[in-house]
Amino acid sequence: MTDLEDRLTAVLYRVTCPDTIELGEYRLGITSESQESGPRKAFIEQHLLGCPYCSRELAQLDSFMAQVQSDLDYTPVERVKIWIARRVPDLTAGVGSSTPAFAFRGSDGEDDPGQSLVFEAGDAQLMIEIQDDVEGAGRKSLVGLIIGIDPEGLSAQLWLDGQPVATANIDDLGNFTFSNLGSGHHELILSGPDVEIHVQKLLT
Amino acid sequence: MPGPADHQLLTLSGLRHRCAVESDRFFSRQEHDPRYCFELFRRAINNHDQQAWQIIYDQYGPLVSGWVERHSLFPAAEEETQYFVNRAFEKMWAAITPAKFENFPNLKSVLSYLQMCVHSVLVDYVRNREQATAMAQEDLSRIPDDGAANVERRVSQRAESEELWLWLDERLKNEKERRVVYGAFVLAMKPRELYAQFPETFNGVNEVYRVKENVMARLRRDDGLKKLFTTGSFDAGENPHTSVYDDRGEG
């Protein structure tokens, strides 16, 4: 091959080929047709007739997708009921109930420190109190009770900044406790086989 | 009494929890609900939510690693799995706009696209290696590999190559010449391969040789092309588009 031919090959090699994403989108049937790009689907179809490399790459894509397709085969089922707990007024407030040092606060508004929190979530009701943790200075404990649904199989998880930080079992009567908690924006998630309750934007 | 929660009302923590639980169920062949993982993708793409992207990366990184390692091009690649995993996610971040996301009705369609991105990065790797082989015929010292700037350089080179292709195309007299130049330089084919690719265009491989010789003889006499390969730019009168390879210096 002459020097000029070498140079032309170096500069022009596959210059007309669509990029790999465009080729893949063509195969997935989502080729974009904008005024700027013109009728790309027709262009790619025409290009494939004369480009063995792009044809080979599409065949490799088909083969690969067939191989990994089973990873995506599923029958979607709306299996779990998700309830986002909503704050309700504490009907026991002001009748001499316990006075915790501070409370987690629901997202519905400002609360007085020391107030018990009551939430409603589907058929369930949830009572939460925060107390000083006797085991650690400056740390807190959370005591909760869930009623209205069968607590069997339920577990409680506290999340902070997108990560789970503590897990607690829920007893037969619906009681659960977290201890040695630091401060921060927490979310409480109660999970069971067919129901899940989210108490969002709890603040300490 | 509130109804079942809309998954769009869940926090990122709530979605991360449910997506992980449902994915675990899926991989253990149990019934599962894909809406929460799909909602993560929706927030990442439509809301440009970086935290959602990070959760997706954490959740699907191992799955994507498996796809990379099952691809037929991977065994010959001289890069680690993680390199291709990162490139695949980057491809997806860059390629799917909120408008394009409307084409994805469910999690399966999004993950199919991610599979396509895995294929795309492996083919890119092969294409770049082939391009490097072609460029090895040229003086590579003029094309330094300097990291991020190299990406811009590649884009620039691509545009300049397209410009040269259009310039050449204007100088070809007929379909046979066009097929020969396309086959010989764009597809890097030998005359025999070229004839096999376009048997309906030529009366035999000898005709491919003859057409190619004629075109090359004409191109060698072309002042514009001479100037391109000696100074890096066309004559202003030859080409209204300023220059090709201005940044490559003297040839």
XYZ file of C-alpha atoms in Angstrom:
455
model
C 0.000 0.000 0.000
C 1.330 3.443 -0.835
C 1.864 6.202 1.668
C -1.188 8.110 0.394
C -3.380 5.027 0.732
C -2.113 4.454 4.280
C -2.945 8.016 5.176
C -6.389 7.900 3.660
C -7.157 4.681 5.515
C -5.889 6.142 8.781
C -8.075 9.217 8.422
C -11.196 7.705 6.871
C -11.482 4.328 8.620
C -15.171 3.831 9.505
C -15.818 7.556 9.207
C -19.391 7.007 8.040
C -20.315 4.441 10.709
C -22.930 5.466 13.281
C -21.616 5.438 16.831
C -22.264 2.377 18.938
C -25.066 3.923 20.988
C -26.907 5.045 17.882
C -26.550 1.574 16.418
C -27.820 0.018 19.658
C -30.769 2.401 19.851
C -31.608 1.499 16.278
C -31.749 -2.164 17.300
C -33.874 -1.330 20.365
C -36.239 0.657 18.151
C -35.687 4.047 19.781
C -33.649 5.856 17.126
C -34.101 9.584 17.542
C -35.419 11.450 14.526
C -34.641 15.105 14.995
C -34.614 17.880 12.468
C -30.888 18.194 13.054
C -29.987 14.516 12.640
C -32.463 13.855 9.825
C -34.000 10.474 9.144
C -31.391 8.441 11.016
C -33.284 5.172 10.888
C -33.288 5.218 7.095
C -29.625 6.236 7.067
C -28.635 3.351 9.355
C -30.644 0.845 7.335
C -28.893 2.019 4.165
C -25.517 2.031 5.905
C -25.928 -1.551 7.113
C -26.320 -2.750 3.541
C -22.762 -1.694 2.767
C -20.926 -1.966 6.091
C -19.942 -5.456 7.214
C -18.469 -4.089 10.453
C -21.678 -2.488 11.685
C -23.632 -5.559 10.560
C -21.249 -7.734 12.560
C -21.569 -5.469 15.606
C -25.351 -5.671 15.423
C -25.143 -9.462 15.213
C -22.891 -9.419 18.296
C -25.435 -7.206 20.059
C -28.258 -9.604 19.193
C -26.233 -12.536 20.452
C -25.296 -10.734 23.669
C -28.839 -9.552 24.351
C -30.148 -13.074 23.817
C -27.566 -14.363 26.278
C -28.388 -11.883 29.062
C -32.097 -11.593 28.323
C -32.977 -14.117 31.006
C -31.653 -11.695 33.624
C -34.626 -9.493 32.839
C -37.362 -12.066 32.483
C -39.853 -11.668 35.250
C -43.498 -11.396 36.003
C -44.038 -8.160 37.872
C -46.320 -8.417 40.857
C -47.576 -5.669 43.082
C -46.952 -7.816 46.082
C -46.419 -5.464 49.000
C -48.707 -2.675 50.145
C -46.672 0.419 50.869
C -48.111 2.874 53.350
C -46.598 6.263 54.053
C -47.450 7.120 57.639
C -49.328 10.336 58.225
C -49.160 12.284 61.438
C -52.395 12.494 63.438
C -53.085 14.491 66.591
C -52.062 12.735 69.796
C -55.337 12.281 71.637
C -53.517 11.439 74.847
C -51.529 14.683 74.916
C -52.051 16.757 78.010
C -53.403 13.979 80.192
C -50.218 13.330 82.071
C -48.625 10.809 79.846
C -44.868 10.346 79.720
C -42.724 13.362 78.921
C -39.786 12.312 76.761
C -36.767 14.579 76.571
C -37.332 15.260 72.880
C -39.198 13.676 70.094
C -38.789 12.625 66.561
C -40.823 14.984 64.513
C -43.144 14.109 61.681
C -43.089 16.062 58.451
C -46.485 17.624 58.898
C -45.397 20.540 61.021
C -43.635 21.796 64.085
C -44.004 19.851 67.318
C -43.351 20.640 70.916
C -40.346 18.806 72.289
C -41.468 15.968 74.493
C -44.671 15.263 72.628
C -45.591 11.713 71.752
C -46.149 11.171 68.079
C -49.034 9.238 66.611
C -49.150 8.145 62.994
C -51.723 6.468 60.851
C -50.682 4.107 58.052
C -53.395 2.162 56.292
C -55.063 -0.028 58.885
C -52.243 0.517 61.358
C -51.588 3.107 64.016
C -48.112 3.849 65.233
C -47.052 5.507 68.494
C -43.477 6.760 68.861
C -41.639 8.244 71.820
C -38.049 9.366 72.072
C -36.207 9.223 75.368
C -32.702 9.870 76.655
C -30.718 6.695 76.399
C -29.557 5.749 79.877
C -26.698 3.730 78.351
C -25.045 6.667 76.558
C -24.716 10.356 77.311
C -26.272 12.473 74.567
C -27.714 9.427 72.872
C -31.392 8.695 72.494
C -33.660 5.699 72.360
C -36.847 5.302 70.351
C -39.773 3.319 71.704
C -42.525 2.379 69.296
C -45.820 0.523 69.280
C -47.795 -0.568 66.258
C -51.420 -1.634 66.515
C -54.230 -2.392 64.091
C -52.324 -5.013 62.076
C -50.808 -8.372 62.956
C -47.179 -7.630 63.906
C -46.040 -11.175 63.136
C -43.223 -11.112 60.584
C -42.735 -7.350 60.910
C -39.308 -5.851 61.527
C -38.272 -2.242 62.022
C -35.370 -0.489 60.359
C -34.037 3.025 60.875
C -32.367 4.799 57.938
C -30.127 7.836 58.068
C -28.822 9.681 54.995
C -29.848 6.906 52.658
C -28.294 4.079 54.657
C -29.805 1.605 57.150
C -28.349 2.319 60.599
C -30.305 0.056 62.958
C -32.721 -2.860 62.888
C -35.105 -3.987 65.641
C -37.500 -6.872 66.065
C -41.162 -6.209 66.742
C -42.665 -8.379 69.483
C -46.029 -10.148 69.460
C -47.729 -7.093 70.944
C -46.254 -4.677 68.411
C -43.518 -3.131 70.579
C -40.083 -2.233 69.290
C -37.120 -0.241 70.601
C -34.037 1.404 69.177
C -31.269 2.593 71.440
C -27.982 4.486 71.230
C -29.222 6.781 68.463
C -27.357 9.854 67.282
C -28.914 12.916 65.753
C -29.894 13.376 62.120
C -32.709 12.954 59.648
C -34.064 9.459 60.165
C -36.649 7.417 58.345
C -38.397 4.518 60.050
C -39.419 1.571 57.868
C -41.530 -1.288 59.216
C -41.378 -4.240 56.820
C -43.503 -7.341 56.651
C -44.208 -9.993 54.050
C -47.105 -8.082 52.499
C -47.031 -4.620 54.020
C -44.472 -1.886 54.538
C -44.863 1.329 56.510
C -42.618 4.336 55.966
C -42.379 7.121 58.546
C -40.503 9.799 56.639
C -38.472 12.838 57.608
C -38.148 12.090 61.267
C -35.857 14.598 62.877
C -33.816 14.283 66.047
C -57.811 6.593 55.764
C -54.932 6.838 53.296
C -54.781 4.511 50.304
C -51.778 2.507 49.225
C -48.791 4.788 48.892
C -47.748 5.973 45.491
C -44.161 4.794 45.023
C -43.372 8.250 43.723
C -43.958 9.568 47.231
C -41.243 7.425 48.791
C -37.977 9.012 49.869
C -34.705 7.870 48.295
C -34.051 5.815 51.433
C -37.428 4.164 51.069
C -36.829 3.471 47.395
C -33.341 2.114 48.055
C -34.750 -0.234 50.669
C -37.566 -1.497 48.467
C -35.427 -1.742 45.330
C -32.883 -3.854 47.234
C -35.573 -6.074 48.738
C -37.336 -6.574 45.410
C -34.054 -7.211 43.570
C -33.102 -9.849 46.136
C -36.452 -11.495 45.564
C -35.988 -11.357 41.816
C -32.567 -13.005 41.954
C -33.914 -15.732 44.206
C -36.620 -16.377 41.574
C -39.447 -15.072 43.731
C -42.257 -12.782 42.651
C -41.165 -9.189 42.872
C -42.293 -5.657 42.179
C -40.026 -3.639 39.812
C -41.736 -0.276 40.281
C -39.376 0.962 42.996
C -36.178 0.353 41.041
C -37.798 1.947 37.991
C -38.730 4.967 40.094
C -35.049 5.331 41.020
C -34.144 5.505 37.325
C -36.962 7.976 36.707
C -35.704 10.319 39.430
C -32.091 9.957 38.347
C -32.885 10.833 34.736
C -35.840 13.195 34.909
C -34.747 15.010 38.096
C -30.994 14.720 37.437
C -30.758 13.305 40.950
C -27.147 12.329 41.630
C -28.019 10.420 44.796
C -30.456 8.302 42.827
C -27.707 7.598 40.274
C -25.394 6.506 43.077
C -28.035 4.141 44.452
C -28.554 2.692 40.968
C -24.807 2.233 40.558
C -24.563 0.463 43.926
C -27.613 -1.693 43.240
C -26.828 -2.710 39.674
C -23.007 -2.630 39.595
C -22.655 -6.372 40.341
C -25.285 -7.262 37.732
C -23.552 -5.115 35.091
C -20.198 -6.713 35.997
C -21.702 -10.071 35.185
C -22.947 -8.814 31.826
C -19.504 -7.440 30.948
C -17.834 -10.744 31.759
C -20.342 -12.703 29.675
C -19.821 -10.560 26.564
C -17.935 -12.342 23.784
C -15.559 -9.378 23.294
C -14.510 -9.221 26.944
C -11.986 -12.099 27.079
C -9.764 -10.403 24.477
C -9.980 -6.982 26.130
C -7.006 -5.755 28.107
C -9.014 -3.863 30.689
C -10.553 -4.865 34.006
C -14.273 -5.548 34.355
C -14.770 -2.410 36.425
C -13.449 -0.234 33.604
C -16.258 -1.372 31.321
C -18.857 -1.219 34.107
C -18.028 2.430 34.738
C -18.039 3.260 31.022
C -21.427 1.540 30.585
C -23.034 3.599 33.351
C -21.429 6.755 31.961
C -22.837 5.934 28.526
C -26.281 5.581 29.978
C -26.045 8.809 31.994
C -25.009 10.682 28.849
C -27.391 9.052 26.399
C -30.773 9.031 28.161
C -32.403 12.426 28.369
C -35.742 13.037 30.083
C -37.349 13.181 26.625
C -35.818 9.860 25.643
C -36.852 8.316 28.966
C -40.449 8.495 27.767
C -39.548 5.549 25.513
C -38.995 3.388 28.584
C -42.264 2.087 29.993
C -40.820 -0.162 32.688
C -37.716 -1.419 34.456
C -37.129 -4.156 31.914
C -36.807 -1.646 29.094
C -34.347 0.477 31.093
C -32.187 -2.508 31.978
C -32.249 -3.670 28.359
C -30.816 -0.279 27.463
C -28.133 -0.752 30.119
C -27.284 -4.109 28.557
C -26.990 -2.357 25.213
C -24.616 0.167 26.817
C -22.420 -2.717 28.020
C -22.209 -3.964 24.441
C -21.575 -0.416 23.246
C -18.544 0.166 25.476
C -16.976 -3.152 24.516
C -17.469 -2.427 20.811
C -16.081 1.093 21.350
C -13.017 -0.516 22.865
C -12.573 -2.756 19.814
C -13.230 0.132 17.405
C -10.629 2.288 19.145
C -8.100 -0.513 18.976
C -8.771 -0.986 15.262
C -8.527 2.764 14.744
C -5.205 2.783 16.578
C -3.966 0.045 14.266
C -4.995 2.095 11.252
C -3.396 5.203 12.727
C -0.207 3.248 13.380
C 0.392 3.578 9.667
C 0.521 7.282 10.335
C 2.829 9.331 12.507
C 1.292 8.760 15.951
C 3.698 11.177 17.555
C 1.491 13.944 16.208
C -1.508 12.616 18.078
C -0.541 12.591 21.748
C -2.748 10.645 24.139
C -3.272 13.233 26.830
C -6.271 11.987 28.783
C -9.338 14.208 28.858
C -8.030 16.440 26.081
C -7.798 13.324 23.951
C -11.586 12.994 23.998
C -11.935 16.452 22.494
C -9.218 15.600 20.016
C -11.092 12.456 18.958
C -14.274 14.457 18.412
C -12.311 17.008 16.429
C -10.598 14.307 14.369
C -13.934 12.681 13.659
C -15.315 15.970 12.330
C -12.216 16.504 10.223
C -12.382 12.966 8.860
C -16.005 13.527 7.880
C -14.957 16.757 6.197
C -12.291 14.954 4.192
C -14.793 12.254 3.238
C -17.193 14.855 1.847
C -14.336 16.570 0.042
C -13.255 13.306 -1.560
C -16.820 12.337 -2.397
C -17.213 15.497 -4.458
C -14.228 14.438 -6.587
C -15.452 10.952 -7.419
C -16.971 10.564 -10.853
C -19.361 7.660 -10.477
C -20.761 4.981 -8.201
C -17.919 2.559 -8.928
C -15.309 5.055 -7.786
C -17.384 5.868 -4.740
C -17.654 2.178 -3.829
C -13.906 1.667 -4.320
C -12.881 4.629 -2.174
C -15.454 3.720 0.474
C -14.411 0.067 0.498
C -10.674 0.657 0.350
C -10.344 3.463 2.897
C -13.496 3.600 5.030
C -13.789 -0.179 5.322
C -10.042 -0.870 4.858
C -10.801 -3.703 2.447
C -8.510 -5.379 -0.050
C -9.802 -5.341 -3.673
C -10.866 -8.960 -3.439
C -12.848 -8.330 -0.229
C -14.290 -5.214 -1.790
C -15.515 -7.137 -4.801
C -17.071 -9.729 -2.503
C -18.867 -6.948 -0.609
C -20.199 -5.249 -3.756
C -20.393 -7.980 -6.428
C -23.269 -6.273 -8.200
C -21.188 -3.137 -8.822
C -18.106 -4.617 -10.522
C -17.415 -7.060 -13.336
C -14.677 -8.785 -11.414
C -11.844 -8.064 -9.012
C -9.682 -6.752 -11.839
C -12.122 -3.942 -12.377
C -11.815 -3.029 -8.695
C -8.026 -2.780 -9.135
C -8.395 -0.696 -12.289
C -10.896 1.764 -10.802
C -8.791 2.146 -7.689
C -5.628 2.860 -9.695
C -7.443 5.514 -11.724
C -8.814 7.219 -8.626
C -5.473 7.126 -6.827
C -3.654 8.528 -9.836
C -6.101 11.413 -9.929
C -5.911 12.031 -6.194
C -2.107 12.059 -6.288
C -2.282 14.860 -8.816
C -4.835 16.787 -6.772
C -3.247 19.914 -5.357
C -5.782 20.131 -2.548
C -4.976 16.660 -1.283
C -1.244 17.230 -1.674
C -1.550 20.347 0.387
C -3.617 18.540 3.011
C -1.003 15.876 3.561
C 1.961 18.209 3.454
C 0.699 21.260 5.331
C -2.379 19.914 7.056
C -4.915 22.124 5.265
C -6.735 22.484 1.993
C -6.336 25.478 -0.304
C -8.912 28.080 0.613
C -10.208 27.979 -2.924
C -10.481 24.217 -2.915
C -12.531 23.946 0.194
C -14.768 26.521 1.775
C -14.497 24.783 5.161
C -11.274 26.352 6.478
C -8.971 23.395 7.112
C -8.490 19.791 7.945
C -5.878 18.761 10.514
C -4.776 22.292 11.253
C -3.535 21.080 14.602
C -1.307 18.378 13.195
C 1.499 20.651 12.065
C 3.837 19.975 9.217
C 3.614 16.588 7.568
